Tab-separated table of C-alpha atoms in Angstrom:
chain	number	residue	atom	x	y	z
A	1	MET	CA	83.751	53.137	121.369
A	2	ASN	CA	85.589	50.019	120.337
A	3	PHE	CA	83.199	49.017	117.573
A	4	GLN	CA	83.639	49.752	113.911
A	5	TYR	CA	80.208	49.962	112.370
A	6	PRO	CA	79.759	49.481	108.676
A	7	ASN	CA	77.310	51.829	107.060
A	8	GLY	CA	75.234	48.878	105.914
A	9	HIS	CA	71.667	48.236	106.898
A	10	LEU	CA	70.422	45.612	109.280
A	11	PRO	CA	67.673	44.287	107.060
A	12	LEU	CA	64.633	42.473	108.241
A	13	TYR	CA	65.184	38.750	108.452
A	14	LYS	CA	63.714	37.281	105.300
A	15	GLU	CA	61.485	34.612	106.828
A	16	LYS	CA	59.828	37.208	109.023
A	17	GLN	CA	59.469	39.639	106.143
A	18	LYS	CA	57.150	37.302	104.293
A	19	ARG	CA	54.732	37.145	107.186
A	20	GLN	CA	54.412	40.918	107.619
A	21	PRO	CA	52.093	43.151	105.551
A	22	LYS	CA	54.044	44.722	102.707
A	23	THR	CA	53.511	48.309	103.803
A	24	LEU	CA	55.428	47.750	107.041
A	25	THR	CA	58.666	46.439	105.665
A	26	PRO	CA	60.068	49.260	103.519
A	27	SER	CA	60.050	51.838	106.300
A	28	PHE	CA	61.948	49.446	108.553
A	29	ALA	CA	64.399	48.294	105.920
A	30	ASN	CA	65.129	51.839	104.800
A	31	ARG	CA	65.915	53.135	108.237
A	32	GLY	CA	69.468	51.839	107.949
A	33	MET	CA	69.457	50.291	111.402
A	34	ARG	CA	72.788	49.313	112.770
A	35	PHE	CA	73.218	46.312	115.024
A	36	GLU	CA	73.743	48.287	118.188
A	37	GLU	CA	70.716	50.461	117.516
A	38	SER	CA	68.636	47.347	116.964
A	39	ILE	CA	69.713	45.978	120.321
A	40	ASN	CA	68.953	49.277	122.013
A	41	ALA	CA	65.492	49.246	120.418
A	42	SER	CA	65.018	45.661	121.595
A	43	ASN	CA	65.962	46.668	125.136
A	44	GLU	CA	63.412	49.470	124.963
A	45	TYR	CA	60.797	46.973	123.827
A	46	TYR	CA	61.669	44.611	126.679
A	47	LEU	CA	61.546	47.499	129.172
A	48	ASN	CA	58.211	48.849	127.917
A	49	HIS	CA	56.684	45.384	128.035
A	50	GLN	CA	58.120	44.760	131.519
A	51	LEU	CA	60.039	41.734	130.293
A	52	ALA	CA	63.533	42.822	131.333
A	53	VAL	CA	65.495	45.900	132.440
A	54	ILE	CA	68.623	46.040	130.284
A	55	HIS	CA	70.523	49.242	129.549
A	56	LYS	CA	73.579	50.115	127.548
A	57	LYS	CA	76.199	51.740	129.719
A	58	PRO	CA	77.162	55.283	128.773
A	59	THR	CA	80.517	55.742	127.057
A	60	PRO	CA	83.068	56.468	129.790
A	61	VAL	CA	84.455	59.962	129.414
A	62	GLN	CA	87.127	61.775	131.401
A	63	ILE	CA	85.867	65.327	131.785
A	64	VAL	CA	88.603	67.956	132.030
A	65	LYS	CA	86.952	71.324	131.426
A	66	VAL	CA	83.359	72.439	131.847
A	67	ASP	CA	81.906	75.885	131.096
A	68	TYR	CA	78.882	77.053	133.042
A	69	PRO	CA	77.361	79.867	130.994
A	70	LYS	CA	74.113	79.169	132.820
A	71	ARG	CA	73.603	76.661	135.595
A	72	SER	CA	71.119	74.781	133.484
A	73	ALA	CA	73.346	74.377	130.444
A	74	ALA	CA	76.836	73.294	131.419
A	75	VAL	CA	79.015	72.729	128.353
A	76	ILE	CA	81.844	70.212	128.446
A	77	LYS	CA	84.709	71.891	126.586
A	78	GLU	CA	87.432	69.298	127.013
A	79	ALA	CA	87.047	65.602	127.635
A	80	TYR	CA	88.640	62.313	126.597
A	81	PHE	CA	87.373	58.822	125.900
A	82	ARG	CA	88.320	56.360	128.610
A	83	GLU	CA	88.529	52.610	128.222
A	84	ALA	CA	85.507	50.835	129.653
A	85	SER	CA	86.169	48.408	132.497
A	86	THR	CA	83.058	46.369	131.794
A	87	THR	CA	80.961	45.116	128.920
A	88	ASP	CA	78.394	47.425	127.297
A	89	TYR	CA	75.090	45.948	128.435
A	90	ASN	CA	73.768	44.668	131.715
A	91	GLY	CA	70.571	44.409	133.686
A	92	VAL	CA	68.020	42.098	135.236
A	93	TYR	CA	65.685	39.492	133.737
A	94	GLN	CA	63.407	37.421	135.985
A	95	GLY	CA	65.884	37.614	138.831
A	96	TYR	CA	68.857	36.758	136.600
A	97	TYR	CA	71.771	39.125	136.133
A	98	LEU	CA	72.447	39.503	132.401
A	99	ASP	CA	75.700	40.911	131.058
A	100	PHE	CA	76.720	41.067	127.425
A	101	GLU	CA	78.594	42.644	124.551
A	102	ALA	CA	77.320	43.174	121.016
A	103	LYS	CA	79.899	42.696	118.275
A	104	GLU	CA	79.737	42.719	114.525
A	105	THR	CA	81.898	41.705	111.590
A	106	LYS	CA	81.716	41.937	107.805
A	107	ASN	CA	83.577	38.611	107.592
A	108	LYS	CA	81.667	35.689	106.147
A	109	THR	CA	83.462	32.675	107.557
A	110	SER	CA	84.742	33.629	110.988
A	111	PHE	CA	84.601	36.141	113.836
A	112	PRO	CA	87.984	37.793	114.529
A	113	PHE	CA	89.157	37.685	118.147
A	114	LYS	CA	90.513	41.225	117.830
A	115	ASN	CA	86.909	42.337	118.485
A	116	PHE	CA	87.343	41.249	122.081
A	117	HIS	CA	89.433	43.207	124.533
A	118	LEU	CA	91.233	41.936	127.589
A	119	HIS	CA	89.159	44.050	130.004
A	120	GLN	CA	85.971	42.565	128.534
A	121	ILE	CA	87.287	39.022	128.918
A	122	GLU	CA	88.302	39.778	132.528
A	123	HIS	CA	84.911	41.311	133.292
A	124	MET	CA	83.069	38.307	131.811
A	125	LYS	CA	85.181	35.961	133.941
A	126	ASN	CA	84.366	37.936	137.075
A	127	CYS	CA	80.642	37.965	136.331
A	128	LEU	CA	80.576	34.243	135.591
A	129	LYS	CA	82.197	33.601	138.974
A	130	GLN	CA	79.258	35.449	140.556
A	131	ASN	CA	76.809	33.273	138.610
A	132	GLY	CA	75.779	35.985	136.212
A	133	ILE	CA	74.498	35.081	132.752
A	134	CYS	CA	77.200	36.385	130.422
A	135	PHE	CA	77.188	36.187	126.674
A	136	VAL	CA	78.023	37.963	123.435
A	137	LEU	CA	75.728	38.735	120.552
A	138	LEU	CA	77.632	38.262	117.303
A	139	TRP	CA	76.328	39.854	114.113
A	140	PHE	CA	77.629	38.746	110.719
A	141	SER	CA	76.513	41.832	108.799
A	142	THR	CA	77.225	40.422	105.321
A	143	LEU	CA	75.489	37.143	106.058
A	144	GLU	CA	72.763	38.856	108.111
A	145	ARG	CA	73.041	36.219	110.802
A	146	CYS	CA	73.013	36.776	114.555
A	147	PHE	CA	74.265	34.420	117.269
A	148	PHE	CA	74.113	34.211	121.035
A	149	VAL	CA	77.347	32.729	122.401
A	150	ASP	CA	77.913	31.924	126.078
A	151	SER	CA	80.874	33.928	127.419
A	152	GLN	CA	82.365	30.770	128.847
A	153	MET	CA	82.853	29.562	125.253
A	154	ILE	CA	84.259	32.906	124.123
A	155	ILE	CA	86.763	32.902	127.003
A	156	TYR	CA	87.744	29.287	126.312
A	157	HIS	CA	88.469	29.948	122.646
A	158	TRP	CA	89.963	33.399	123.240
A	159	GLU	CA	92.503	31.868	125.621
A	160	LYS	CA	93.420	29.230	123.045
A	161	GLN	CA	94.353	32.043	120.628
A	162	GLU	CA	98.030	31.783	121.385
A	163	THR	CA	98.062	28.283	120.017
A	164	GLY	CA	97.269	29.685	116.609
A	165	LYS	CA	93.771	30.722	115.577
A	166	LYS	CA	93.002	34.425	115.410
A	167	SER	CA	89.277	33.999	114.985
A	168	LEU	CA	86.286	31.825	115.788
A	169	SER	CA	84.989	30.020	112.694
A	170	LEU	CA	81.348	30.399	111.705
A	171	LYS	CA	81.133	26.622	111.788
A	172	LYS	CA	82.241	26.614	115.440
A	173	ILE	CA	79.809	29.421	116.249
A	174	GLU	CA	76.949	27.466	114.646
A	175	GLU	CA	77.928	24.572	116.886
A	176	ILE	CA	78.402	26.371	120.215
A	177	GLY	CA	75.997	29.307	119.737
A	178	ILE	CA	72.253	29.809	119.519
A	179	GLU	CA	71.105	31.518	116.310
A	180	ILE	CA	68.726	34.436	116.774
A	181	LYS	CA	66.208	35.081	114.007
A	182	LEU	CA	65.587	38.809	113.733
A	183	GLY	CA	62.082	40.156	114.124
A	184	ILE	CA	60.031	43.355	114.083
A	185	ALA	CA	59.499	43.867	117.794
A	186	PRO	CA	61.816	43.189	119.396
A	187	ARG	CA	64.224	43.383	116.481
A	188	VAL	CA	66.828	41.192	118.153
A	189	PRO	CA	64.787	38.834	120.360
A	190	TYR	CA	67.810	37.695	122.344
A	191	LEU	CA	65.825	36.804	125.469
A	192	LYS	CA	64.612	33.684	123.653
A	193	ALA	CA	68.226	32.589	123.367
A	194	VAL	CA	68.757	33.473	127.037
A	195	ASP	CA	65.805	31.209	127.924
A	196	SER	CA	67.324	28.329	125.933
A	197	HIS	CA	70.681	28.943	127.562
A	198	ILE	CA	69.185	28.887	131.080
A	199	LYS	CA	67.368	25.648	130.231
A	200	GLN	CA	70.556	24.064	128.859
A	201	LYS	CA	72.514	25.101	131.928
A	202	GLY	CA	69.822	23.723	134.225
A	203	ALA	CA	69.876	20.394	132.371
A	204	GLN	CA	73.690	20.278	132.559
A	205	GLN	CA	73.642	20.882	136.305
A	206	GLU	CA	71.079	18.122	136.804
A	207	ASN	CA	73.324	15.681	134.937
A	208	GLU	CA	76.323	16.568	137.044
B	1	MET	CA	75.635	64.312	138.423
B	2	ASN	CA	72.638	64.894	140.635
B	3	PHE	CA	74.485	64.720	143.916
B	4	GLN	CA	75.699	67.684	145.899
B	5	TYR	CA	78.745	66.611	147.823
B	6	PRO	CA	79.832	68.562	150.840
B	7	ASN	CA	83.539	69.130	151.092
B	8	GLY	CA	83.568	67.357	154.432
B	9	HIS	CA	85.411	64.187	155.208
B	10	LEU	CA	83.944	60.749	155.595
B	11	PRO	CA	85.633	59.927	158.862
B	12	LEU	CA	86.141	56.498	160.179
B	13	TYR	CA	83.231	55.288	162.267
B	14	LYS	CA	84.154	55.986	165.881
B	15	GLU	CA	83.611	52.535	167.291
B	16	LYS	CA	85.900	51.102	164.642
B	17	GLN	CA	88.479	53.797	165.238
B	18	LYS	CA	89.048	52.613	168.767
B	19	ARG	CA	89.798	49.085	167.620
B	20	GLN	CA	92.383	50.055	165.011
B	21	PRO	CA	96.048	50.755	165.753
B	22	LYS	CA	96.606	54.484	166.007
B	23	THR	CA	98.990	54.713	163.096
B	24	LEU	CA	96.346	53.544	160.655
B	25	THR	CA	93.620	56.030	161.348
B	26	PRO	CA	95.139	59.415	160.547
B	27	SER	CA	96.031	58.510	156.971
B	28	PHE	CA	92.497	57.297	156.358
B	29	ALA	CA	90.826	60.179	158.150
B	30	ASN	CA	92.960	62.739	156.393
B	31	ARG	CA	92.252	61.478	152.944
B	32	GLY	CA	89.019	63.454	152.860
B	33	MET	CA	87.026	60.618	151.390
B	34	ARG	CA	83.613	61.432	150.141
B	35	PHE	CA	80.754	58.980	150.372
B	36	GLU	CA	80.721	58.106	146.699
B	37	GLU	CA	84.472	57.555	146.651
B	38	SER	CA	84.161	55.267	149.658
B	39	ILE	CA	81.558	53.204	147.860
B	40	ASN	CA	83.711	53.032	144.746
B	41	ALA	CA	86.636	51.870	146.887
B	42	SER	CA	84.376	49.261	148.519
B	43	ASN	CA	83.320	48.013	145.082
B	44	GLU	CA	86.971	47.700	144.127
B	45	TYR	CA	87.599	45.717	147.296
B	46	TYR	CA	84.665	43.422	146.552
B	47	LEU	CA	85.873	42.966	142.974
B	48	ASN	CA	89.480	42.237	143.932
B	49	HIS	CA	88.347	39.717	146.525
B	50	GLN	CA	85.930	38.109	144.051
B	51	LEU	CA	82.987	38.817	146.323
B	52	ALA	CA	80.855	40.823	143.865
B	53	VAL	CA	81.085	42.670	140.551
B	54	ILE	CA	79.533	46.094	141.081
B	55	HIS	CA	80.401	49.138	138.985
B	56	LYS	CA	79.321	52.747	138.955
B	57	LYS	CA	77.852	53.663	135.608
B	58	PRO	CA	79.687	56.384	133.714
B	59	THR	CA	78.064	59.830	133.649
B	60	PRO	CA	75.902	59.967	130.529
B	61	VAL	CA	77.214	62.567	128.128
B	62	GLN	CA	75.862	63.740	124.771
B	63	ILE	CA	78.898	64.200	122.563
B	64	VAL	CA	78.510	66.891	119.898
B	65	LYS	CA	81.993	67.678	118.627
B	66	VAL	CA	85.175	65.607	118.629
B	67	ASP	CA	88.593	66.644	117.323
B	68	TYR	CA	90.953	63.969	116.041
B	69	PRO	CA	94.405	65.529	116.048
B	70	LYS	CA	95.777	61.995	116.147
B	71	ARG	CA	93.795	58.787	116.015
B	72	SER	CA	95.003	57.844	119.458
B	73	ALA	CA	94.027	61.045	121.193
B	74	ALA	CA	90.534	62.138	120.231
B	75	VAL	CA	89.488	65.256	122.139
B	76	ILE	CA	85.843	65.922	122.899
B	77	LYS	CA	85.382	69.650	122.302
B	78	GLU	CA	81.650	69.983	122.903
B	79	ALA	CA	79.410	67.747	124.976
B	80	TYR	CA	76.500	68.035	127.366
B	81	PHE	CA	75.395	66.211	130.488
B	82	ARG	CA	72.375	64.001	129.901
B	83	GLU	CA	69.951	62.801	132.540
B	84	ALA	CA	70.586	59.207	133.576
B	85	SER	CA	67.766	56.758	132.963
B	86	THR	CA	68.918	54.374	135.672
B	87	THR	CA	70.469	54.389	139.113
B	88	ASP	CA	74.233	54.798	139.496
B	89	TYR	CA	75.350	51.342	140.603
B	90	ASN	CA	74.555	47.829	139.486
B	91	GLY	CA	76.114	44.431	139.173
B	92	VAL	CA	76.050	40.837	140.303
B	93	TYR	CA	76.526	39.218	143.708
B	94	GLN	CA	76.221	35.434	144.118
B	95	GLY	CA	73.742	35.234	141.266
B	96	TYR	CA	71.706	38.188	142.544
B	97	TYR	CA	71.238	41.342	140.511
B	98	LEU	CA	72.060	44.349	142.717
B	99	ASP	CA	70.992	47.874	141.827
B	100	PHE	CA	71.395	50.933	144.012
B	101	GLU	CA	71.862	54.637	144.483
B	102	ALA	CA	74.117	56.349	147.005
B	103	LYS	CA	72.741	59.543	148.514
B	104	GLU	CA	73.945	61.866	151.190
B	105	THR	CA	72.603	64.696	153.292
B	106	LYS	CA	73.943	67.133	155.872
B	107	ASN	CA	70.578	67.036	157.642
B	108	LYS	CA	70.508	65.522	161.103
B	109	THR	CA	66.916	64.457	161.547
B	110	SER	CA	65.613	63.436	158.132
B	111	PHE	CA	66.488	62.574	154.542
B	112	PRO	CA	64.900	64.974	152.013
B	113	PHE	CA	62.956	63.329	149.190
B	114	LYS	CA	64.306	65.909	146.755
B	115	ASN	CA	67.404	63.690	146.591
B	116	PHE	CA	65.366	61.161	144.618
B	117	HIS	CA	64.403	61.744	141.024
B	118	LEU	CA	61.427	60.365	139.169
B	119	HIS	CA	63.563	58.395	136.692
B	120	GLN	CA	65.347	56.702	139.599
B	121	ILE	CA	62.060	55.758	141.248
B	122	GLU	CA	60.760	54.389	137.921
B	123	HIS	CA	63.960	52.416	137.353
B	124	MET	CA	63.819	50.926	140.858
B	125	LYS	CA	60.203	49.876	140.288
B	126	ASN	CA	61.144	48.183	137.014
B	127	CYS	CA	64.061	46.331	138.590
B	128	LEU	CA	61.954	45.170	141.537
B	129	LYS	CA	59.397	43.733	139.087
B	130	GLN	CA	62.255	41.654	137.614
B	131	ASN	CA	63.188	40.434	141.104
B	132	GLY	CA	66.341	42.488	141.327
B	133	ILE	CA	67.684	43.530	144.727
B	134	CYS	CA	67.229	47.298	144.782
B	135	PHE	CA	68.182	49.630	147.557
B	136	VAL	CA	69.627	52.987	148.464
B	137	LEU	CA	72.599	53.739	150.666
B	138	LEU	CA	71.865	56.840	152.718
B	139	TRP	CA	74.701	58.769	154.307
B	140	PHE	CA	74.038	61.315	157.050
B	141	SER	CA	77.351	63.162	156.738
B	142	THR	CA	76.947	65.251	159.883
B	143	LEU	CA	75.902	62.286	161.998
B	144	GLU	CA	78.352	59.961	160.237
B	145	ARG	CA	75.714	57.268	159.941
B	146	CYS	CA	75.030	55.071	156.947
B	147	PHE	CA	71.866	53.104	156.184
B	148	PHE	CA	70.758	50.473	153.699
B	149	VAL	CA	67.101	51.007	152.784
B	150	ASP	CA	65.130	48.643	150.531
B	151	SER	CA	63.882	50.514	147.435
B	152	GLN	CA	60.397	49.184	148.043
B	153	MET	CA	60.331	51.291	151.220
B	154	ILE	CA	61.744	54.321	149.457
B	155	ILE	CA	59.120	54.062	146.708
B	156	TYR	CA	56.313	53.587	149.242
B	157	HIS	CA	57.256	56.690	151.209
B	158	TRP	CA	58.185	58.729	148.127
B	159	GLU	CA	54.720	58.140	146.696
B	160	LYS	CA	53.129	59.253	149.974
B	161	GLN	CA	54.920	62.621	149.602
B	162	GLU	CA	51.877	64.351	148.200
B	163	THR	CA	50.052	63.740	151.424
B	164	GLY	CA	52.491	66.025	153.163
B	165	LYS	CA	55.979	64.938	154.182
B	166	LYS	CA	58.916	66.131	152.124
B	167	SER	CA	61.438	63.860	153.770
B	168	LEU	CA	61.982	60.537	155.480
B	169	SER	CA	62.678	60.960	159.188
B	170	LEU	CA	65.810	59.452	160.682
B	171	LYS	CA	63.535	57.647	163.131
B	172	LYS	CA	61.700	55.996	160.234
B	173	ILE	CA	65.008	55.133	158.548
B	174	GLU	CA	66.277	53.530	161.767
B	175	GLU	CA	63.092	51.458	161.773
B	176	ILE	CA	62.956	50.369	158.120
B	177	GLY	CA	66.670	50.405	157.240
B	178	ILE	CA	69.752	48.410	158.162
B	179	GLU	CA	72.571	50.480	159.653
B	180	ILE	CA	75.997	49.930	158.114
B	181	LYS	CA	79.015	50.411	160.373
B	182	LEU	CA	81.891	51.789	158.341
B	183	GLY	CA	85.153	49.896	158.197
B	184	ILE	CA	88.643	50.017	156.733
B	185	ALA	CA	88.316	47.482	153.949
B	186	PRO	CA	85.763	47.622	152.601
B	187	ARG	CA	84.968	51.120	153.812
B	188	VAL	CA	81.234	50.723	153.317
B	189	PRO	CA	80.584	47.001	153.862
B	190	TYR	CA	77.117	47.139	152.333
B	191	LEU	CA	77.093	43.476	151.263
B	192	LYS	CA	76.510	42.541	154.918
B	193	ALA	CA	73.301	44.548	154.788
B	194	VAL	CA	72.423	42.891	151.464
B	195	ASP	CA	72.860	39.494	153.139
B	196	SER	CA	70.525	40.495	155.992
B	197	HIS	CA	68.032	41.843	153.469
B	198	ILE	CA	68.063	38.596	151.446
B	199	LYS	CA	67.578	36.607	154.654
B	200	GLN	CA	64.666	38.835	155.745
B	201	LYS	CA	63.019	38.536	152.334
B	202	GLY	CA	63.437	34.763	152.368
B	203	ALA	CA	61.844	34.564	155.829
B	204	GLN	CA	58.963	36.793	154.702
B	205	GLN	CA	58.295	34.602	151.668
B	206	GLU	CA	58.268	31.480	153.839
B	207	ASN	CA	55.662	33.074	156.084
B	208	GLU	CA	53.424	34.016	153.176
């Protein structure tokens, strides 16, 4: 519940749009997809095609009062939002543990660090120590550009915050991230970026 | 929210009790720990000692009405329990994806299959296909015995249900499972069983 979603659409990536028959595009573009919904739809695609099992974690809620008018239809009458102790998404892909957050900004030149919370940074650190594959998916809604960024990079720059910068520049993100071109199905084909990341990491380890 | 927890305690395993100084045991035994709470405490122990990052997923809730008296204290006024589409616990351990359910029964001779739900079986199948490590922790509360059982075994026997049996006998569980002796910290040291399971699997693959 930490995200602020603009009401804007997540339009089809233009390159892809050209290749698709014209009748398909309007229905997609008009649906007003938000970034998170697009990721959820991508996860569903990956699950249905047995490519990965990734789920969004439910919003943590502290339940205080429940009415049981019938056993089958309990109604929660009082509850409060709790702060999550993890990131939003995790699951398994070809034996790898994946763990990530999806974040978006309307900014055009940088990604504000205020989008990241201490508990998320801590969780990413813990997962990295256990050799999980941890990353963030950054969506520049105005620019319609999506990036995969290794959590190690996010943590590194987040911790340098105190020395001045309050955001990660788009230029830096272009340099350290992997751009994801949106598609039809899956809409956010982030597993391609995960593959590149695994390859890069493997190559790095060989050089060490 | 599918579990039925007895009000009974989760007492210290007797063998262990003998080895501990007397002053330690009453406080633990009197705390009235339930199985799920003991697993949560074990996960906390594993997290704090940087041994694994395993979290229980929040209960999925469909939020219908929220009051915002102040921005900082939103109150959920109407919400409903949703059925989970996954198991309760997952996370990462030394690069391995772990995924499990914790179940308990008061029965003394068998574990009823009604404790397992179709969506859990489906989720376990999906995770196994992605080479995740999937299992269930079974707690016989009356016998005070805890078992790790590979999900592959659970699925195999669950699917044989139609041919007659409505439960998995304790004898079978002793044969196919790994018994977990309860401890102080962590209370349910299930990672030991995970280690044995990984070793067994590795040996099996070498023989194939």
